[in-house]
mmCIF file of C-alpha atoms in Angstrom:
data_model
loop_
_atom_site.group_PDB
_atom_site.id
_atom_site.type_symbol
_atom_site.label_atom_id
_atom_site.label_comp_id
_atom_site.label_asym_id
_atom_site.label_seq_id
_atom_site.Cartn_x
_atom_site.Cartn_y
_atom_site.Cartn_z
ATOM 1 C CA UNK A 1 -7.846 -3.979 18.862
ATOM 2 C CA UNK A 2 -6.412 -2.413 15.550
ATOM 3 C CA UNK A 3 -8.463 -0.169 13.242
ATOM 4 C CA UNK A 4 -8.293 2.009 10.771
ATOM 5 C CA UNK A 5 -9.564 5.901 11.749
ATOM 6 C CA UNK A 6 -8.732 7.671 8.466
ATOM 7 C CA UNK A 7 -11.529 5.577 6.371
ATOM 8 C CA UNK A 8 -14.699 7.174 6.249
ATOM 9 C CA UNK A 9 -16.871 4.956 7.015
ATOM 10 C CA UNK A 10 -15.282 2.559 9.079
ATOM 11 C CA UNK A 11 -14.174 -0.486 7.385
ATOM 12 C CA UNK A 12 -12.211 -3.714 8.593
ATOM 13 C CA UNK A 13 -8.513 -4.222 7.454
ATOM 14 C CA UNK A 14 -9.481 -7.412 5.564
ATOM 15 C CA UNK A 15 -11.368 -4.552 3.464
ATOM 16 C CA UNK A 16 -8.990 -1.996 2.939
ATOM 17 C CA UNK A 17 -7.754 -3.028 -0.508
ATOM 18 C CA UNK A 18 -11.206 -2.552 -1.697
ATOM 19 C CA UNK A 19 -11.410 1.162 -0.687
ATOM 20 C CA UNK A 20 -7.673 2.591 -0.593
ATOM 21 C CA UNK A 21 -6.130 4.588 -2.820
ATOM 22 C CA UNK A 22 -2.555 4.162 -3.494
ATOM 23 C CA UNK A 23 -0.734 7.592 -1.511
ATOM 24 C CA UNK A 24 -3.574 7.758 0.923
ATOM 25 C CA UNK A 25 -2.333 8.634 4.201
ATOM 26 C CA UNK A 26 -3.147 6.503 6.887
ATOM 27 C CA UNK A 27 -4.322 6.893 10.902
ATOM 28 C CA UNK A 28 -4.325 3.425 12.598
ATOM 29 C CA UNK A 29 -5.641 3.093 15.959
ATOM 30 C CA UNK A 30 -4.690 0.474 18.588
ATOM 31 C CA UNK A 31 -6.581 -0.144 21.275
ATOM 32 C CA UNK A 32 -5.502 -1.927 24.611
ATOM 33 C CA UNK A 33 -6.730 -3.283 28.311
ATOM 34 C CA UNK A 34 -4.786 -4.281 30.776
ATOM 35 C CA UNK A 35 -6.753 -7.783 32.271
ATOM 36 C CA UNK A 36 -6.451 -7.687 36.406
ATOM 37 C CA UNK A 37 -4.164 -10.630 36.737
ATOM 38 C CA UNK A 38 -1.762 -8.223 35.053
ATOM 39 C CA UNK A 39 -0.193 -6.252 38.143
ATOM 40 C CA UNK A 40 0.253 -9.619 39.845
ATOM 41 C CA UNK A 41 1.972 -11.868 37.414
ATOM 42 C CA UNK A 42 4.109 -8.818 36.231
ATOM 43 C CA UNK A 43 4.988 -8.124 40.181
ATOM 44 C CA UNK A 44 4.468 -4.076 39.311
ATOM 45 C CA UNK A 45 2.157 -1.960 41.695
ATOM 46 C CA UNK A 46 -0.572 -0.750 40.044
ATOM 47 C CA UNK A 47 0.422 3.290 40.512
ATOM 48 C CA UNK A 48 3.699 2.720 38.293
ATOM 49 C CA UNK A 49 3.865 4.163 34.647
ATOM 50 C CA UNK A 50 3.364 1.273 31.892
ATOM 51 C CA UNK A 51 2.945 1.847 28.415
ATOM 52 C CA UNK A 52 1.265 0.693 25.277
ATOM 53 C CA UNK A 53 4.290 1.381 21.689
ATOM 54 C CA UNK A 54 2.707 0.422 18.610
ATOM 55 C CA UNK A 55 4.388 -0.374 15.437
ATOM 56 C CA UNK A 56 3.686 -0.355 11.973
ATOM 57 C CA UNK A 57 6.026 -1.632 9.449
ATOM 58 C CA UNK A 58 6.456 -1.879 6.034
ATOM 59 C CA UNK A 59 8.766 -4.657 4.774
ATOM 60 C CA UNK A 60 8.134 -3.288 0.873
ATOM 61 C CA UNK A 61 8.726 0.150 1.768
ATOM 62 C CA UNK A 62 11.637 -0.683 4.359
ATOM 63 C CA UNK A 63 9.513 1.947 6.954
ATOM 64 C CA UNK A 64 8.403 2.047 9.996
ATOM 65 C CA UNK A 65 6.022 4.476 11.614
ATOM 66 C CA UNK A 66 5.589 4.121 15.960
ATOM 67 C CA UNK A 67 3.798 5.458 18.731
ATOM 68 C CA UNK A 68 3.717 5.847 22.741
ATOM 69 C CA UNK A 69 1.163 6.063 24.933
ATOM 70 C CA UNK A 70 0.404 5.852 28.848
ATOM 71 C CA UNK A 71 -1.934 2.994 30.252
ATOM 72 C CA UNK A 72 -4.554 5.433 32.344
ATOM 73 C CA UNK A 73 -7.052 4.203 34.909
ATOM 74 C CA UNK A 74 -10.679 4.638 34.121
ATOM 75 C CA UNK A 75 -13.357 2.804 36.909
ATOM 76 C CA UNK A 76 -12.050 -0.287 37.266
ATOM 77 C CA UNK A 77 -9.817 -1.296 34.153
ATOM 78 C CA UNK A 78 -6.483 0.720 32.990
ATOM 79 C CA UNK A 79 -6.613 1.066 29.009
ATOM 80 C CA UNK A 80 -4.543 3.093 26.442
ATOM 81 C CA UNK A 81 -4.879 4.348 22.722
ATOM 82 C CA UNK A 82 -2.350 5.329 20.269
ATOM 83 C CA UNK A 83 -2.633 6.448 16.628
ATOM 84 C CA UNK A 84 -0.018 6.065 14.325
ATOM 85 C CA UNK A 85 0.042 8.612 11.490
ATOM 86 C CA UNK A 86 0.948 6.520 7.862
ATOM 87 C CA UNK A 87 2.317 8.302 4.976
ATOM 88 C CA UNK A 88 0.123 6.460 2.201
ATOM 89 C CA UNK A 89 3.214 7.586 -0.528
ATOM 90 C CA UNK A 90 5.456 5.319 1.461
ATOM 91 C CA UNK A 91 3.818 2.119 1.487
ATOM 92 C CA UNK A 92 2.995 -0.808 -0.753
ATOM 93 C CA UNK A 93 1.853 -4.801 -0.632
ATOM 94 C CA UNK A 94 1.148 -4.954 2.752
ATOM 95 C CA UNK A 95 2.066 -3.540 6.430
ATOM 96 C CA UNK A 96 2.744 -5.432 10.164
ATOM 97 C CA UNK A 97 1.305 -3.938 13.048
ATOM 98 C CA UNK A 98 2.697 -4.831 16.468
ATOM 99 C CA UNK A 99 2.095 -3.948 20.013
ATOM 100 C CA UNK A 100 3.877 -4.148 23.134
ATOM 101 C CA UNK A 101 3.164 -3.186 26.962
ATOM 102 C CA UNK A 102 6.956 -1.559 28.035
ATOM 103 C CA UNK A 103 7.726 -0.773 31.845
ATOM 104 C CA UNK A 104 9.840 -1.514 34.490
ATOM 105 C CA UNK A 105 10.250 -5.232 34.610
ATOM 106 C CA UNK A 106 11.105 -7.116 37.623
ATOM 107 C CA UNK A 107 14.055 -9.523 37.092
ATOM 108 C CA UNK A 108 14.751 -10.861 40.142
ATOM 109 C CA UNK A 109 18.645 -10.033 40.553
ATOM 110 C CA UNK A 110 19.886 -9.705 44.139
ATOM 111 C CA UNK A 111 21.679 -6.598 43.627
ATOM 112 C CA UNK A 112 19.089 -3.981 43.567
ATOM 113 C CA UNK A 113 20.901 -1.664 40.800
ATOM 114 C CA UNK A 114 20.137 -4.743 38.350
ATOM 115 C CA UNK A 115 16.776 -5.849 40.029
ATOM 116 C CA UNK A 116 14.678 -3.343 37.239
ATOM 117 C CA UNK A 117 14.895 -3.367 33.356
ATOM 118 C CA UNK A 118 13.230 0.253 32.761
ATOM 119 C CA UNK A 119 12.101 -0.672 28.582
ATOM 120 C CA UNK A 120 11.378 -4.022 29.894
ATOM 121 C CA UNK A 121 8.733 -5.845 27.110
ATOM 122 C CA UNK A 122 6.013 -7.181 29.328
ATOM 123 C CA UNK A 123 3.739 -8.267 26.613
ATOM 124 C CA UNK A 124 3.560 -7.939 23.018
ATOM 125 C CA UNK A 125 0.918 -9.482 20.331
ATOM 126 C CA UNK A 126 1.363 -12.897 19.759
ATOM 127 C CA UNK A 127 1.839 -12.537 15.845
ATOM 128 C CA UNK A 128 1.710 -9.092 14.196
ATOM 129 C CA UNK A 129 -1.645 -7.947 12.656
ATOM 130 C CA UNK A 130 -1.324 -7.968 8.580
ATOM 131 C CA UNK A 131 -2.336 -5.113 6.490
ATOM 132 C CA UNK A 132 -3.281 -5.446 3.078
ATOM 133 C CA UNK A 133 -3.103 -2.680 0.621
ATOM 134 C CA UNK A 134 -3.580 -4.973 -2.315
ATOM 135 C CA UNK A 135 -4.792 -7.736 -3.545
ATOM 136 C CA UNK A 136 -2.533 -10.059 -5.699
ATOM 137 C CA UNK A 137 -4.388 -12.018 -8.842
ATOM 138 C CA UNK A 138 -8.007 -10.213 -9.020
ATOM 139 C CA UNK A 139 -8.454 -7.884 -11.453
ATOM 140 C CA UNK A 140 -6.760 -5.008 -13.075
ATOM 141 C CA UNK A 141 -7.084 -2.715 -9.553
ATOM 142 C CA UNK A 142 -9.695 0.086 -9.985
ATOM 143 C CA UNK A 143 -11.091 2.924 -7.942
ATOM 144 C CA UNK A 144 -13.775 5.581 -9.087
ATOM 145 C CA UNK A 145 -13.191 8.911 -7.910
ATOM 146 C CA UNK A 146 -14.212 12.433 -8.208
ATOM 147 C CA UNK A 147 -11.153 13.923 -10.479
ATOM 148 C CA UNK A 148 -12.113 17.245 -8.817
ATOM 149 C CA UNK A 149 -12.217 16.488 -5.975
ATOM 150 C CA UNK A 150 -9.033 15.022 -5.550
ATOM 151 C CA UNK A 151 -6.642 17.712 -7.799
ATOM 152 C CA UNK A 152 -7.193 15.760 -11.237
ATOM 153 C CA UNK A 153 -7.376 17.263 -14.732
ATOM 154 C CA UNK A 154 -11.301 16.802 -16.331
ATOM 155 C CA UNK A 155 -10.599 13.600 -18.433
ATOM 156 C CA UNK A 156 -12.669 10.377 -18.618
ATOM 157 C CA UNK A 157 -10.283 8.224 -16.663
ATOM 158 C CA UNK A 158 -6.454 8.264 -16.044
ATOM 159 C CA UNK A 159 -3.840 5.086 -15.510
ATOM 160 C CA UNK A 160 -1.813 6.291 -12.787
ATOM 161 C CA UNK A 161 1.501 4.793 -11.237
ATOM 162 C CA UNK A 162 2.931 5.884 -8.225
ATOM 163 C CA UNK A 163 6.153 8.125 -8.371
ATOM 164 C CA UNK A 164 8.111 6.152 -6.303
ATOM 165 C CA UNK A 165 6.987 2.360 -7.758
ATOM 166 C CA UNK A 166 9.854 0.515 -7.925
ATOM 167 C CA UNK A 167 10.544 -3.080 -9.708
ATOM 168 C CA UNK A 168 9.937 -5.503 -6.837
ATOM 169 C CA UNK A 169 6.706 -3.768 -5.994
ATOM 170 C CA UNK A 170 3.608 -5.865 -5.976
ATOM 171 C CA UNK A 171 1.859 -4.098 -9.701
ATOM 172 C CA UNK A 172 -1.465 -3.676 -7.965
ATOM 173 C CA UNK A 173 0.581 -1.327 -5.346
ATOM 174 C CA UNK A 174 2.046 0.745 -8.307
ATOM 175 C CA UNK A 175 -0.543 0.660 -10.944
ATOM 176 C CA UNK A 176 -4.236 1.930 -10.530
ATOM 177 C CA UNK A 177 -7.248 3.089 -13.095
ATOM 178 C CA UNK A 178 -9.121 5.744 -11.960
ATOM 179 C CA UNK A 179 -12.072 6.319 -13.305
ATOM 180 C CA UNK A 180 -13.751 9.666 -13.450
ATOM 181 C CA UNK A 181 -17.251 9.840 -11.682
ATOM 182 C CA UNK A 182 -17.598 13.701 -12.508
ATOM 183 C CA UNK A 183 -18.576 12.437 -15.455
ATOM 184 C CA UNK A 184 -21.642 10.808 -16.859
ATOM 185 C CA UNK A 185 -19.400 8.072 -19.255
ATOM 186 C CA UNK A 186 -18.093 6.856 -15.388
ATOM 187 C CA UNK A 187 -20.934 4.342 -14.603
ATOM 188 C CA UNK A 188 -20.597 3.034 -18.613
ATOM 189 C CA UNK A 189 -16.866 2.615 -17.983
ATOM 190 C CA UNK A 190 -17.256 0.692 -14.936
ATOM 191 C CA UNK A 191 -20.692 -1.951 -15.810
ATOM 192 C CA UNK A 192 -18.370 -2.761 -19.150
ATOM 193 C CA UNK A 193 -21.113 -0.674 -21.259
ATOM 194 C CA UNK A 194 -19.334 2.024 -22.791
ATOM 195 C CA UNK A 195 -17.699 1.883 -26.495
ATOM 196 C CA UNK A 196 -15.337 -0.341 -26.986
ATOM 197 C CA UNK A 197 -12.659 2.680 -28.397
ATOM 198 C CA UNK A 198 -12.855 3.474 -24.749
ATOM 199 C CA UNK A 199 -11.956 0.252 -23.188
ATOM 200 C CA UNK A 200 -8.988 0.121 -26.310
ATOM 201 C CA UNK A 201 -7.928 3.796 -25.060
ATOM 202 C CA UNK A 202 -7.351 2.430 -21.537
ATOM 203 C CA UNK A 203 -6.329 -0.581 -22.408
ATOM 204 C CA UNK A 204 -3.595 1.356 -24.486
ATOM 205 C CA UNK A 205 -2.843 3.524 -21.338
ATOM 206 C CA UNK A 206 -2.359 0.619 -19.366
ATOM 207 C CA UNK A 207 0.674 -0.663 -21.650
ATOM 208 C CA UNK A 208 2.534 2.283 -21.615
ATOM 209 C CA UNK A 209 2.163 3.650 -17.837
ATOM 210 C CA UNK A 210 4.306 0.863 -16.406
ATOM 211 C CA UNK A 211 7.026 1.127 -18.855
ATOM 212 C CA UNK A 212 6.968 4.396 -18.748
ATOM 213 C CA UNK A 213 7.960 4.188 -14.965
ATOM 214 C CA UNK A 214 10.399 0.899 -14.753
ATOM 215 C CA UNK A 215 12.218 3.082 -17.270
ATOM 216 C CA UNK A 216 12.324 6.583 -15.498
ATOM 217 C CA UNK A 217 13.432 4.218 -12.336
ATOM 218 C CA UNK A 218 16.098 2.285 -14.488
ATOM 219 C CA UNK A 219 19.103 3.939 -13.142
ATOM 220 C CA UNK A 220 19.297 2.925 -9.740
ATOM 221 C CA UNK A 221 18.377 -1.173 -11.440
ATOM 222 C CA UNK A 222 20.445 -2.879 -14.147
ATOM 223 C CA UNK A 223 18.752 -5.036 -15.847
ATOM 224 C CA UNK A 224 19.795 -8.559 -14.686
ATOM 225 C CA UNK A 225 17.834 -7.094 -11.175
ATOM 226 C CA UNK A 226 14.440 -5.844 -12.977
ATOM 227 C CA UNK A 227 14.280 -9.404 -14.735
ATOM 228 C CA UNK A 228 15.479 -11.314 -11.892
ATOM 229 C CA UNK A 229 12.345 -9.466 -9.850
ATOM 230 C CA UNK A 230 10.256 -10.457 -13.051
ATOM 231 C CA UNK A 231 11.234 -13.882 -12.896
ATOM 232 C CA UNK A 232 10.927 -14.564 -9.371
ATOM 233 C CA UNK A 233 7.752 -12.962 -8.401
ATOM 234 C CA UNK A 234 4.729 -13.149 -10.715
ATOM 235 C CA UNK A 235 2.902 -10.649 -8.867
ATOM 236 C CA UNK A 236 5.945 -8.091 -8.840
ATOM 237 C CA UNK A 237 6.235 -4.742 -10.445
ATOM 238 C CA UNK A 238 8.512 -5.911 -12.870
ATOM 239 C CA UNK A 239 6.498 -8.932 -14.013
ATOM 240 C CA UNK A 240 3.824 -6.907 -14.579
ATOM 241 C CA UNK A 241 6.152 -4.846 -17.362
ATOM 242 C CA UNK A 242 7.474 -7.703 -18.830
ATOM 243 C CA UNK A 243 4.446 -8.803 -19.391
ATOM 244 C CA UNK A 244 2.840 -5.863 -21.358
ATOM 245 C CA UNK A 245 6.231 -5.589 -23.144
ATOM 246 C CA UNK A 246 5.842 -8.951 -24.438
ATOM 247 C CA UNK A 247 2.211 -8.188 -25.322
ATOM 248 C CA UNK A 248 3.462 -5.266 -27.587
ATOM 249 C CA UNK A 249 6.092 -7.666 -29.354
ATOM 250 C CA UNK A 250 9.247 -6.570 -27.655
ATOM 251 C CA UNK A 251 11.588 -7.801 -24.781
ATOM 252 C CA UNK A 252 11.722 -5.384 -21.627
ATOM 253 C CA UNK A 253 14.576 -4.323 -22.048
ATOM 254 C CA UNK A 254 13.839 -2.493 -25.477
ATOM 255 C CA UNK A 255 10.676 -1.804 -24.293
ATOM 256 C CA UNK A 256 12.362 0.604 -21.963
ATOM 257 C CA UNK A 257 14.712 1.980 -24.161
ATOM 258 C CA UNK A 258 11.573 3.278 -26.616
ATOM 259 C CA UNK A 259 9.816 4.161 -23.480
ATOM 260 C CA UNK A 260 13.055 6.362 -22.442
ATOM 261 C CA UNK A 261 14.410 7.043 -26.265
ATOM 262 C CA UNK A 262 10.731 7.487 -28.079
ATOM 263 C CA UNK A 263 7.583 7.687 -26.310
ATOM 264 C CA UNK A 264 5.728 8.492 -29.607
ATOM 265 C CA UNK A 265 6.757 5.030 -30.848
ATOM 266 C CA UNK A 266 5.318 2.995 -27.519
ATOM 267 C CA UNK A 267 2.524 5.076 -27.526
ATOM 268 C CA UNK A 268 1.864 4.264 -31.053
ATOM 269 C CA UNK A 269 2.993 0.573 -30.719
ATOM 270 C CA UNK A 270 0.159 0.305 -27.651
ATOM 271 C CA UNK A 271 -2.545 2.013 -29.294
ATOM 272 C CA UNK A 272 -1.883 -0.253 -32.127
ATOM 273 C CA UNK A 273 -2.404 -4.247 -29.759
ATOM 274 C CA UNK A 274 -5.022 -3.051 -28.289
ATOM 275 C CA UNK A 275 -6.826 -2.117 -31.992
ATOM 276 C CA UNK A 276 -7.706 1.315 -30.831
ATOM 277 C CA UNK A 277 -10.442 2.542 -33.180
ATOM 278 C CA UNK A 278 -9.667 -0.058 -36.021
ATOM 279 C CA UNK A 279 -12.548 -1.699 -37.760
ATOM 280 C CA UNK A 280 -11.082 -5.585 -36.164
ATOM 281 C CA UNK A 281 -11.813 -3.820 -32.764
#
């Protein structure tokens, strides 16, 4: 059994887009028990030293986090827990969690020295366990928050990207409103009743955060490689920039030259398609 510890209140992993926030740290249990048959088919006596390593990966990320733990004895049934620790500033799309019983395993060669293989892999899931941290084609991916609470400056809401979002990130990994429930605006904001300068404001804050970061990240990516992620995944990073660049009449490529070059211009150019505070709006 997998779950996640760190979430207060418990939720299942099929739910953890819902409720986690982008550089949230992670503690993932796994839970195992050894079924009786187990000594037998494995040919180990039950008073010998077996494991349970779990294993979460990150394919996005290119991470992995692991952890060790003995199978004890309790009544009747042996059992073992491990937690493995997840830096939430590390990860993005998705994660694999694996498991794996490791000890001695009997392979039958006549020449004793050869007869054990100590890391032996005596069982492992069948197929990893899937971790979502996003979820690709809803909408633009929100979370309400106490800004004091969590270190933010006393502002309405705030369009935040993660420092480390990189083109071939899925957008909804990189990109996140957050929406200030200190304040009383909050619950207009988030039923869709509050003035529409507001939603224009954000709206403007959401073209320019993304650029903003494909083009502080530019120098480790030419170009042909930030459009090549554009063009081959939809739900990538760099689709997602294309996409607003295109929206504010430019390609993405000057898009992140102003964004580098002259803020004040894309800020200005942003404010001005999403018809902040015009009479049209």
């Amino acid at each position: 059994m997998v779950d996640v510890r760190s979430i207060e209140p418990a939720v299942d992993i099929d739910e953890l887009p819902d409720v986690w926030e982008p550089g949230q740290d992670l503690v993932l249990r796994i839970t195992a028990e050894l079924a009786h048959e187990f000594w037998n088919e494995s040919g180990i006596p039950e008073d010998e030293s077996v494991t349970l390593v779990g294993t979460v990966t990150c394919l996005a990320a290119r991470t992995k986090w692991r952890a060790v733990a003995p199978f004890e004895r309790v009544g009747d049934s042996w059992s073992a827990v491990v937690d493995i620790e997840v830096d939430g500033s590390a990860v993005a799309v998705e994660a694999l969690v694996d498991a794996a019983v490791i000890g001695a395993g009997r392979t039958g060669h006549p020449d004793p020295a050869n007869a054990l293989h100590r890391s032996a892999r005596l069982w492992r899931l069948p197929v990893p366990v899937k971790l979502p941290f996003e979820r690709l084609g809803e909408a633009f991916p929100t979370s309400a928050v106490s800004f004091s609470e969590t270190g933010r400056r006393r502002v309405p809401w705030r369009v935040d990207v993660a420092h480390d979002a990189e083109p071939d990130w899925g957008f909804t990994s990189a990109v996140r409103l957050y929406v200030n429930t200190d304040l009383s605006v909050a619950s207009q904001i988030l039923e869709g009743t509050a003035a529409r300068w507001i939603y224009q404001a954000i709206q403007a804050d959401i073209y320019t955060a993304p650029l903003f970061q494909l083009a502080a990240v530019r120098d480790g990516y030419s170009m042909r490689m930030i459009a090549e992620y554009a063009d081959s995944d939809l739900t990538s990073f760099a689709a997602f920039g294309a996409h607003v660049a295109a929206v504010l009449g430019f390609d993405l490529e000057i898009a992140l030259r102003l964004a580098s070059e002259e803020p004040m211009h894309l800020v200005e150019r942003a404010r001005e398609a999403s018809m902040f505070m015009t009479e049209e709006g």
